[in-house]
CSV table of C-alpha atoms in Angstrom, one decimal:
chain,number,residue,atom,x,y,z
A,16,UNK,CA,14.1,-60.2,51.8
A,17,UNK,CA,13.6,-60.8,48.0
A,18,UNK,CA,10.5,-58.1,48.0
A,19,UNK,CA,12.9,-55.9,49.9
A,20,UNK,CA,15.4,-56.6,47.0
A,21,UNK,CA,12.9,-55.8,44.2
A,22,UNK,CA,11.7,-52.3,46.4
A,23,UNK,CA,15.3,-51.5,46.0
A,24,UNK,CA,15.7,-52.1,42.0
A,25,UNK,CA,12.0,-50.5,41.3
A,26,UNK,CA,13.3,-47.4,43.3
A,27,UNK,CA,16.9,-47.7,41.4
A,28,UNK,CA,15.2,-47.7,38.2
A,29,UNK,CA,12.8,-44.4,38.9
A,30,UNK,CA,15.4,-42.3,39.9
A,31,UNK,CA,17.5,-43.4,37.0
A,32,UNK,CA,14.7,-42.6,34.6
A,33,UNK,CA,14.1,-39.1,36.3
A,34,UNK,CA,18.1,-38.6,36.0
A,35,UNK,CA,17.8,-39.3,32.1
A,36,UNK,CA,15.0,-37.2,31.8
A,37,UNK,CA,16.6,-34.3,33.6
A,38,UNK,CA,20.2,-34.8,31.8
A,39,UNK,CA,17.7,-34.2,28.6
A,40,UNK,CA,16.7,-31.3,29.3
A,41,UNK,CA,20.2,-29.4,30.4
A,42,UNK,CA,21.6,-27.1,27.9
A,43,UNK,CA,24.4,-28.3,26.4
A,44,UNK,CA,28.1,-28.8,28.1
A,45,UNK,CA,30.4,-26.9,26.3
A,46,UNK,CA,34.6,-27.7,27.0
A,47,UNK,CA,38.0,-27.7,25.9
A,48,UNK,CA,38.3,-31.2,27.6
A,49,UNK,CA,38.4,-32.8,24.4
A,50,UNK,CA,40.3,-31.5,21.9
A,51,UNK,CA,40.4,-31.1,17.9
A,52,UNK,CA,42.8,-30.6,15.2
A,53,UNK,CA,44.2,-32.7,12.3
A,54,UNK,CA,45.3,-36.0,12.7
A,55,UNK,CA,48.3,-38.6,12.5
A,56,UNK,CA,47.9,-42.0,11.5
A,57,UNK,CA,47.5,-43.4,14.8
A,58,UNK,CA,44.2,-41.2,14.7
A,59,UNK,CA,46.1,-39.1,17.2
A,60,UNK,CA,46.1,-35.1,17.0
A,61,UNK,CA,49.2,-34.0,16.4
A,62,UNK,CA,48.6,-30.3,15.7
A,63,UNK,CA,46.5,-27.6,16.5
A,64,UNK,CA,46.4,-24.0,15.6
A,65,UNK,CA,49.1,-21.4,16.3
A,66,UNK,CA,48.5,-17.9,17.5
A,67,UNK,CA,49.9,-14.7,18.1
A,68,UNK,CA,48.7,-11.3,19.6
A,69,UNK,CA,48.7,-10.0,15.9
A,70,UNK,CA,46.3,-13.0,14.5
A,71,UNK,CA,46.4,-16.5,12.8
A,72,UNK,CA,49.6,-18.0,12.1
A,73,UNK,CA,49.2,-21.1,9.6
A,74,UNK,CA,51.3,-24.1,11.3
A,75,UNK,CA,53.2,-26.5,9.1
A,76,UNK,CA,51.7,-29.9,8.5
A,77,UNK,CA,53.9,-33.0,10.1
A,78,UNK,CA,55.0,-35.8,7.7
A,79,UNK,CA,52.5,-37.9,8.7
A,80,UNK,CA,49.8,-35.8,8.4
A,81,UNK,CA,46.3,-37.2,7.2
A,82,UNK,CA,43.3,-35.5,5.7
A,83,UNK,CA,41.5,-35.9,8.6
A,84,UNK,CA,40.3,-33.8,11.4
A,85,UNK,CA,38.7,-33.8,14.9
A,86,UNK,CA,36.3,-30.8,14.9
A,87,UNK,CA,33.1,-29.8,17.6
A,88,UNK,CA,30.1,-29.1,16.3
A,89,UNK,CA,27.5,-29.1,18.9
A,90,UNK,CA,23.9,-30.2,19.7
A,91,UNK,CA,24.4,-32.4,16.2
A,92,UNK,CA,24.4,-36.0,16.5
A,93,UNK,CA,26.2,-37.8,19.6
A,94,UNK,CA,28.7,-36.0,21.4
A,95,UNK,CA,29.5,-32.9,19.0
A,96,UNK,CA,32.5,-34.3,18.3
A,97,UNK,CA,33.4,-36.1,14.8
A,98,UNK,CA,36.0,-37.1,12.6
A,99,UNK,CA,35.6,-36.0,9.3
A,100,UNK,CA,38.2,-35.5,5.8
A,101,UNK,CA,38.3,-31.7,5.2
A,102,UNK,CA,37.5,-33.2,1.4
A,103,UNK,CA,34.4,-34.7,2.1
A,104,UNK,CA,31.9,-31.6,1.4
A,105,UNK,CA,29.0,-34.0,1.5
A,106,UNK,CA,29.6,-34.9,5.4
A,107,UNK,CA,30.4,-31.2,6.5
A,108,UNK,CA,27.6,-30.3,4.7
A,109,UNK,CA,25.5,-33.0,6.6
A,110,UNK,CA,27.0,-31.8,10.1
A,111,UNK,CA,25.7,-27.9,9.4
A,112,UNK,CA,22.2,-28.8,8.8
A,113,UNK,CA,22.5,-31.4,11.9
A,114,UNK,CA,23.4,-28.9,13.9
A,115,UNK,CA,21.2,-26.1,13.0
A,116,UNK,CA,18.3,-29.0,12.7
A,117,UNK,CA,19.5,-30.1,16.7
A,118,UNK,CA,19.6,-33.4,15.9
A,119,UNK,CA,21.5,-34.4,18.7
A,120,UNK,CA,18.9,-33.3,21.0
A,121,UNK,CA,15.8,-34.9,19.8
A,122,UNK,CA,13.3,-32.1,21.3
A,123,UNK,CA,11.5,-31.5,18.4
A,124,UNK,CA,13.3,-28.2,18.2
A,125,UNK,CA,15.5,-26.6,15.6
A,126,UNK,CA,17.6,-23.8,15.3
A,127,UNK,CA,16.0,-20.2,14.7
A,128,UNK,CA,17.6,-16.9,14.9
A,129,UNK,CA,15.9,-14.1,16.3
A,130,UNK,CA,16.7,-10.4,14.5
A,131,UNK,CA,18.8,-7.2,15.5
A,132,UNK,CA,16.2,-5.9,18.1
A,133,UNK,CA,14.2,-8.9,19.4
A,134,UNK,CA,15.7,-9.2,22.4
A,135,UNK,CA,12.7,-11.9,23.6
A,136,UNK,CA,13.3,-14.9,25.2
A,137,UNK,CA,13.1,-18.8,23.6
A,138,UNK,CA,9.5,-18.9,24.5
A,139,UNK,CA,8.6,-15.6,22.8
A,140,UNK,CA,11.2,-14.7,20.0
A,141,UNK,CA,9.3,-16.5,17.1
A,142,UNK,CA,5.7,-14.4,18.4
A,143,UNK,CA,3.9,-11.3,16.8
A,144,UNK,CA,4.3,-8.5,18.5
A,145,UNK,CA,4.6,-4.6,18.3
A,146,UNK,CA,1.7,-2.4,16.5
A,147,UNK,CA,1.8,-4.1,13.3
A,148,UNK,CA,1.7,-7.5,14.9
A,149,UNK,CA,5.0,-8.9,12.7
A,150,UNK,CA,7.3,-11.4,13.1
A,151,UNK,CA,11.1,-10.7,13.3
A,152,UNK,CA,13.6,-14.2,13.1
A,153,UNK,CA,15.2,-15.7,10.7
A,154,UNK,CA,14.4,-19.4,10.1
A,155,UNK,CA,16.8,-22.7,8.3
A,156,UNK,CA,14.8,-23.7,5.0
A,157,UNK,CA,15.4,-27.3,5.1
A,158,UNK,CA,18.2,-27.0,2.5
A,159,UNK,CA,20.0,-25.1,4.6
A,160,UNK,CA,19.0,-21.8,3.1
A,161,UNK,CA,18.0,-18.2,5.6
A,162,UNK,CA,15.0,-16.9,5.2
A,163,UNK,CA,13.7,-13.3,6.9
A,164,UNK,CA,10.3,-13.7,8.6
A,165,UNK,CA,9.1,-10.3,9.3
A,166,UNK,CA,8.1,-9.0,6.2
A,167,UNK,CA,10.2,-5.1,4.8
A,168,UNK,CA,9.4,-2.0,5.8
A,169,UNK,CA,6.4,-1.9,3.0
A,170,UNK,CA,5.1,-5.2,2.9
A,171,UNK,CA,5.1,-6.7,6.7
A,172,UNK,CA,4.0,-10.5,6.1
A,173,UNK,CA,6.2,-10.5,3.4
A,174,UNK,CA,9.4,-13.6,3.3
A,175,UNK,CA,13.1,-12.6,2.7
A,176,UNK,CA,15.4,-15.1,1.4
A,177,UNK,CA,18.7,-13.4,2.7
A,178,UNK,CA,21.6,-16.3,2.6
A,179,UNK,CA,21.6,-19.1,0.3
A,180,UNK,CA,23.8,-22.2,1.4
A,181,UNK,CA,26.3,-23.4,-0.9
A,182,UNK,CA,28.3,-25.7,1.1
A,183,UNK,CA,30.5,-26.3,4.4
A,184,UNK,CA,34.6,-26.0,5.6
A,185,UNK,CA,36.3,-26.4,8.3
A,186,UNK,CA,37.4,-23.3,10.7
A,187,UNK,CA,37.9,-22.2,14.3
A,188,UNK,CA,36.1,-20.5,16.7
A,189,UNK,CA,37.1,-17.3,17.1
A,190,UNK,CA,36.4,-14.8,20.2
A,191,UNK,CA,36.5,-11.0,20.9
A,192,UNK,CA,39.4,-10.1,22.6
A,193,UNK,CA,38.8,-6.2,22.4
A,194,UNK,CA,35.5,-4.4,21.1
A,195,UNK,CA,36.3,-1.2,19.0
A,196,UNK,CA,35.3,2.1,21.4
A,197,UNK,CA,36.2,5.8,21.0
A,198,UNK,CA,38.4,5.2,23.7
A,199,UNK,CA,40.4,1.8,22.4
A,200,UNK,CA,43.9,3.5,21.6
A,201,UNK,CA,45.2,3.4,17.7
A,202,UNK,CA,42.7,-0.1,16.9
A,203,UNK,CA,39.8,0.6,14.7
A,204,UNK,CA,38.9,-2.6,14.5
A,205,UNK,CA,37.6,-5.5,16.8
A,206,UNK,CA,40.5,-7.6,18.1
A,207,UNK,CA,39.9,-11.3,17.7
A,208,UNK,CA,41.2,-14.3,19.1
A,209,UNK,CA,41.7,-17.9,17.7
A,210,UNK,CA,40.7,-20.3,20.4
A,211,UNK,CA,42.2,-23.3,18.4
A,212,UNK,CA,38.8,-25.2,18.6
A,213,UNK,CA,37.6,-26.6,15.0
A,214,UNK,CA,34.3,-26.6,14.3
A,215,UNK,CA,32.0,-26.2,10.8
A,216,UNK,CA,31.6,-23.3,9.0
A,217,UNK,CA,28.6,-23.0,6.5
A,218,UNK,CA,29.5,-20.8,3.6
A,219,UNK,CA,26.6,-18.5,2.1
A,220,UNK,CA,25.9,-16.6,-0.8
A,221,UNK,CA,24.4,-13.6,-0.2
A,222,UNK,CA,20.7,-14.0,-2.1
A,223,UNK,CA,20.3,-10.0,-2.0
A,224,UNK,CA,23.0,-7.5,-2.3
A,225,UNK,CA,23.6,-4.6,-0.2
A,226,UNK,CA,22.2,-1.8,-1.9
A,227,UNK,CA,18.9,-4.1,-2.8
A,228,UNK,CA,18.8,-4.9,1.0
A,229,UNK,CA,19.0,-0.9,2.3
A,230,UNK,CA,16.2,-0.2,-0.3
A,231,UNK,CA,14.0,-2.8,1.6
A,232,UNK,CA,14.7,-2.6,5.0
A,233,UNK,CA,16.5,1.0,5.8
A,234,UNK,CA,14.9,4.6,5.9
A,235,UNK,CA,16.5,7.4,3.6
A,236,UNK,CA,19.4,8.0,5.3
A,237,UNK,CA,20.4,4.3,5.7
A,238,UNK,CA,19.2,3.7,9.6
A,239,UNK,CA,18.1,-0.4,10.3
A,240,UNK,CA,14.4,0.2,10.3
A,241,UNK,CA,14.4,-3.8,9.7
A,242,UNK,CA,17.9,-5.6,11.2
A,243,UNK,CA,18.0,-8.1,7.9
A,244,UNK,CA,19.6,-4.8,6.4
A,245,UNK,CA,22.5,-5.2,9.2
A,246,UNK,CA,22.3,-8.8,8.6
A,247,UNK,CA,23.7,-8.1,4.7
A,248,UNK,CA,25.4,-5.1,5.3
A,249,UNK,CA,27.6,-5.9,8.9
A,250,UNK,CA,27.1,-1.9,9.6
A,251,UNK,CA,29.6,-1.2,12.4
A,252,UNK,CA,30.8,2.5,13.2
A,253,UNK,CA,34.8,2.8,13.7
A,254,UNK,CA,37.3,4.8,15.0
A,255,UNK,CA,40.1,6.4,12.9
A,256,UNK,CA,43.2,7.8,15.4
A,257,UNK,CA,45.8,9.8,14.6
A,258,UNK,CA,48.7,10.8,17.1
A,259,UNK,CA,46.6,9.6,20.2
A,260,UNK,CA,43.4,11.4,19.0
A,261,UNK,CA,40.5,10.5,17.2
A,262,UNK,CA,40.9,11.9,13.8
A,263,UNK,CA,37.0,11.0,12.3
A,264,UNK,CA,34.7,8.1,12.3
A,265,UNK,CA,33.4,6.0,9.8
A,266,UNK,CA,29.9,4.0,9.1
A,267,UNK,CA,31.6,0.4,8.1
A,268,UNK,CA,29.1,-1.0,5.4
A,269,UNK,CA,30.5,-4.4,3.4
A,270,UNK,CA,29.8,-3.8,0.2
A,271,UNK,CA,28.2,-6.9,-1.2
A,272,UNK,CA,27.0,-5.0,-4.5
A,273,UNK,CA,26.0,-7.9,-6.0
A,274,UNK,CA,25.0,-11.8,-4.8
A,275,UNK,CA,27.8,-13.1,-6.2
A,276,UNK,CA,29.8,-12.0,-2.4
A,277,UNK,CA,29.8,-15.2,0.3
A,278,UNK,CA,30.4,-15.4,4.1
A,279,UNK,CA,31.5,-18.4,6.2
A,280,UNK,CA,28.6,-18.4,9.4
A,281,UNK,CA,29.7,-20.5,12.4
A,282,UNK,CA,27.2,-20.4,15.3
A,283,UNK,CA,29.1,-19.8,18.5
A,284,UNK,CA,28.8,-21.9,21.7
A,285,UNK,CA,31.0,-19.8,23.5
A,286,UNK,CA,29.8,-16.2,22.2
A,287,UNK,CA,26.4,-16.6,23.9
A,288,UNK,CA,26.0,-14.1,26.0
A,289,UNK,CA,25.5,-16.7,29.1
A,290,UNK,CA,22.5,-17.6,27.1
A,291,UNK,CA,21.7,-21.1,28.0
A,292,UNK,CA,20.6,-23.5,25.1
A,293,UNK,CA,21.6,-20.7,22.6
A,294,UNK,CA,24.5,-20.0,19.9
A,295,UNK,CA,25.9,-16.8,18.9
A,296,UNK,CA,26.4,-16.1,15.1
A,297,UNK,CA,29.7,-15.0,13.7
A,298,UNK,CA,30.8,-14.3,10.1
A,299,UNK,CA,33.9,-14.7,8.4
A,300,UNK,CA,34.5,-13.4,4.9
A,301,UNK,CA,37.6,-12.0,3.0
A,302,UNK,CA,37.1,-8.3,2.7
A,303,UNK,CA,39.6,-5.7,0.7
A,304,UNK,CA,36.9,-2.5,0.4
A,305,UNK,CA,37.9,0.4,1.8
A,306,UNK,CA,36.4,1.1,5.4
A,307,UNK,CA,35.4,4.8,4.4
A,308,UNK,CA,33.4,3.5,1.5
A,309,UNK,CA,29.5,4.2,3.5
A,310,UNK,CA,26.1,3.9,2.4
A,311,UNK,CA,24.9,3.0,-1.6
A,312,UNK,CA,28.3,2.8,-2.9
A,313,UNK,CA,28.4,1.1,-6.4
A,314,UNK,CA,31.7,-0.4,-8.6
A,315,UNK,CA,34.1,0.0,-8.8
A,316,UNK,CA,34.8,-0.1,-5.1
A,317,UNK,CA,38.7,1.1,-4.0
A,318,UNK,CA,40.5,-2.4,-3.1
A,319,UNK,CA,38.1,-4.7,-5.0
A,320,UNK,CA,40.7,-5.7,-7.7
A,321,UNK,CA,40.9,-8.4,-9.8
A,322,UNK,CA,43.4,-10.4,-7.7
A,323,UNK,CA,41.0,-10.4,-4.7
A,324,UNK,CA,37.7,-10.1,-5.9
A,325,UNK,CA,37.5,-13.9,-6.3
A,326,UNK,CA,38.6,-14.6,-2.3
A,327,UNK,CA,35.7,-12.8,-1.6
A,328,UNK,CA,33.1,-14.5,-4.5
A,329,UNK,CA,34.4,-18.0,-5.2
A,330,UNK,CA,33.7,-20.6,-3.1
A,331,UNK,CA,35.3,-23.0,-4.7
A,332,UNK,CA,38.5,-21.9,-3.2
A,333,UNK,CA,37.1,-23.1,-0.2
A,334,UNK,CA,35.4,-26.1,-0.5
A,335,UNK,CA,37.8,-29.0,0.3
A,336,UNK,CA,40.6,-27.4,1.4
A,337,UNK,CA,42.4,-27.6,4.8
A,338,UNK,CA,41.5,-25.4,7.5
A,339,UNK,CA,44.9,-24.6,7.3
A,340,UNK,CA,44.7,-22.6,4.2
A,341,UNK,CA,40.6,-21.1,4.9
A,342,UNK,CA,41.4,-19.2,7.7
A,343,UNK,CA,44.2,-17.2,6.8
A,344,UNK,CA,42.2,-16.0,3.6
A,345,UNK,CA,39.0,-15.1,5.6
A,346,UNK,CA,40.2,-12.2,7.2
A,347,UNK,CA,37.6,-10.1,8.6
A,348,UNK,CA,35.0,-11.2,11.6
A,349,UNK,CA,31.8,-10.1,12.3
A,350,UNK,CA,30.1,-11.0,15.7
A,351,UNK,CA,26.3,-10.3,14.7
A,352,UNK,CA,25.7,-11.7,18.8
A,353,UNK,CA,26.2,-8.4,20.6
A,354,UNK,CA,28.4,-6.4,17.5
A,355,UNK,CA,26.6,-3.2,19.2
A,356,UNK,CA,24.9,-2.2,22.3
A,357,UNK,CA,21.6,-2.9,20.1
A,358,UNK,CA,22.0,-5.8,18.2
A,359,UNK,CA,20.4,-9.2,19.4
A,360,UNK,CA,21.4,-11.5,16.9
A,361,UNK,CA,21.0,-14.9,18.6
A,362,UNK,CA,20.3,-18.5,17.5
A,363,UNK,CA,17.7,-19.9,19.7
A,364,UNK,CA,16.1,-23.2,19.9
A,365,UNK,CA,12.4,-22.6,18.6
A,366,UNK,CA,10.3,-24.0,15.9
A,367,UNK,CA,10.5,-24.7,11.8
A,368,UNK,CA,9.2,-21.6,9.9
């Protein structure tokens, strides 16, 4: 009886063990069955975001509001979820680089994102390959900083630093609702949807500006010959309407003429692409150009005046403020995870450098 009894815990244990290792394994669980948002002083969450069909409505803070928040940042440490104060720039910070470094997972794997046309899988993204045997991802310097493996259209073993990180915030998620087509009615833009989910947003400086980033990796007329150009520049084409028609389109080009312009990245559990394991990359950033600006345009750019020009430069009117107050004031999106039919922007799991 008692060796029957120790058969029975041996064979408990072993499948427990093979349970653990399999759970290990399984990408990551992403739901809405927890939720996030700022806090009362019972620790409860006692508001979330408000949203319309025409975009972000800021919600007024209760009385007993605290400067905490419940936010989901996934595959960093323990569940995803943490409580943090939207002043503490250190721990946001600290939760970026967690999750880009996987540290919730333990795999020896980080965070790597593979470029506009590498449309290879995990196990391939970060290879040589074509005629001139180069690499094409992006990789997370250990300060947090994006650097282009793949060389410029001159110089193919050649590294890019493209983003420098300055810091971290708090902001949603934010989804497509509707994708700008010829055929999309009077929009010209993307429609996007709040999903009321907090997670952190890392803010970047761009370390070259647009024009310097078309000289190195575009041909003549502007085309992506390397997709770090597209990774500065956000080139979309759009759709102007007039009375039902389509009146003319336009090449949208950000024009980050200097390095001095920032973006707020957020890497995307639910903008995947039913990619297992994988994160899209999405990029907010307060924009005033005009959309009809194009290719190689140089200050003074129409709608960059000296009322917005810092929204679009200064971090520091970021940095330690309530989400509350961000979002409203970044008010463009870019999805770089499937902007256009071609574009493969994805953040896989891979390898350091």
């Amino acid at each position: 009886m008692r060796k029957s009894i120790y058969l029975f815990l041996i064979i408990v244990i072993c499948i427990m063990s093979m349970l653990m290792a399999s759970c290990d394994n399984q990408p990551m669980k992403v739901s809405y069955s927890q939720k996030t948002g700022l806090l009362d002083q019972n620790g409860d969450i006692v508001s979330n975001f408000t949203y319309t069909n025409s975009g972000y409505v800021a919600p007024e803070l209760p009385f007993d509001a605290t400067e905490y928040y419940r936010i989901f940042v996934p595959y960093s440490k323990g569940s995803g979820y943490h409580t943090v104060n939207y002043k503490d720039t250190n721990k946001l910070k600290q939760l970026w680089l967690d999750q880009i470094q996987r540290k919730g997972r333990s795999d020896g794997k980080v965070f790597a994102i593979r470029n506009r046309a590498n449309d290879r899988d995990m196990n391939n993204f970060q290879k040589q390959h074509g005629s001139q045997s180069r690499y094409d991802y992006y990789y997370f310097k250990d300060n947090g900083d994006i650097v282009y493996k793949g060389g410029d259209k001159t110089y193919y073993a050649k590294e890019h630093l493209i983003k420098t990180f300055v810091g971290a915030v708090i902001v949603d998620y934010r989804t497509v609702k509707e994708r700008t087509e010829p055929d999309a009615g009077v929009t010209h833009q993307d429609v996007i949807h709040h999903t009321g989910e907090y997670t952190v947003g890392a803010i970047y400086k761009m370390a070259i500006n647009v024009n310097e980033a078309r000289r190195l990796f575009a041909d003549a007329g502007g085309g992506p010959t390397d997709g770090a150009y597209e990774f500065v520049a956000a080139r979309k084409m759009i759709w102007f309407f007039a009375g039902g028609f389509t009146q003319d389109t336009s090449l949208f080009v950000r024009q980050f003429y200097n390095t001095n312009f920032m973006e707020v990245l957020v890497l995307n559990p639910y903008a995947n692409e039913g990619n297992t394991y994988c994160l899209g990359v999405d990029s907010y950033y307060a924009y005033y150009g005009n959309y009809r600006v194009g290719e190689g345009a140089t200050p003074p750019i129409d709608g960059f005046t000296a009322q917005n020009y810092p929204y679009m430069t200064d971090e520091k009117l970021y940095l330690a403020q309530r989400p509350e107050t961000i979002i409203p004031l970044l008010n463009h999106t870019t999805t770089f995870t499937d902007a256009s039919r071609w574009w493969s922007f994805l953040a896989l799991p891979g390898h350091k450098y």
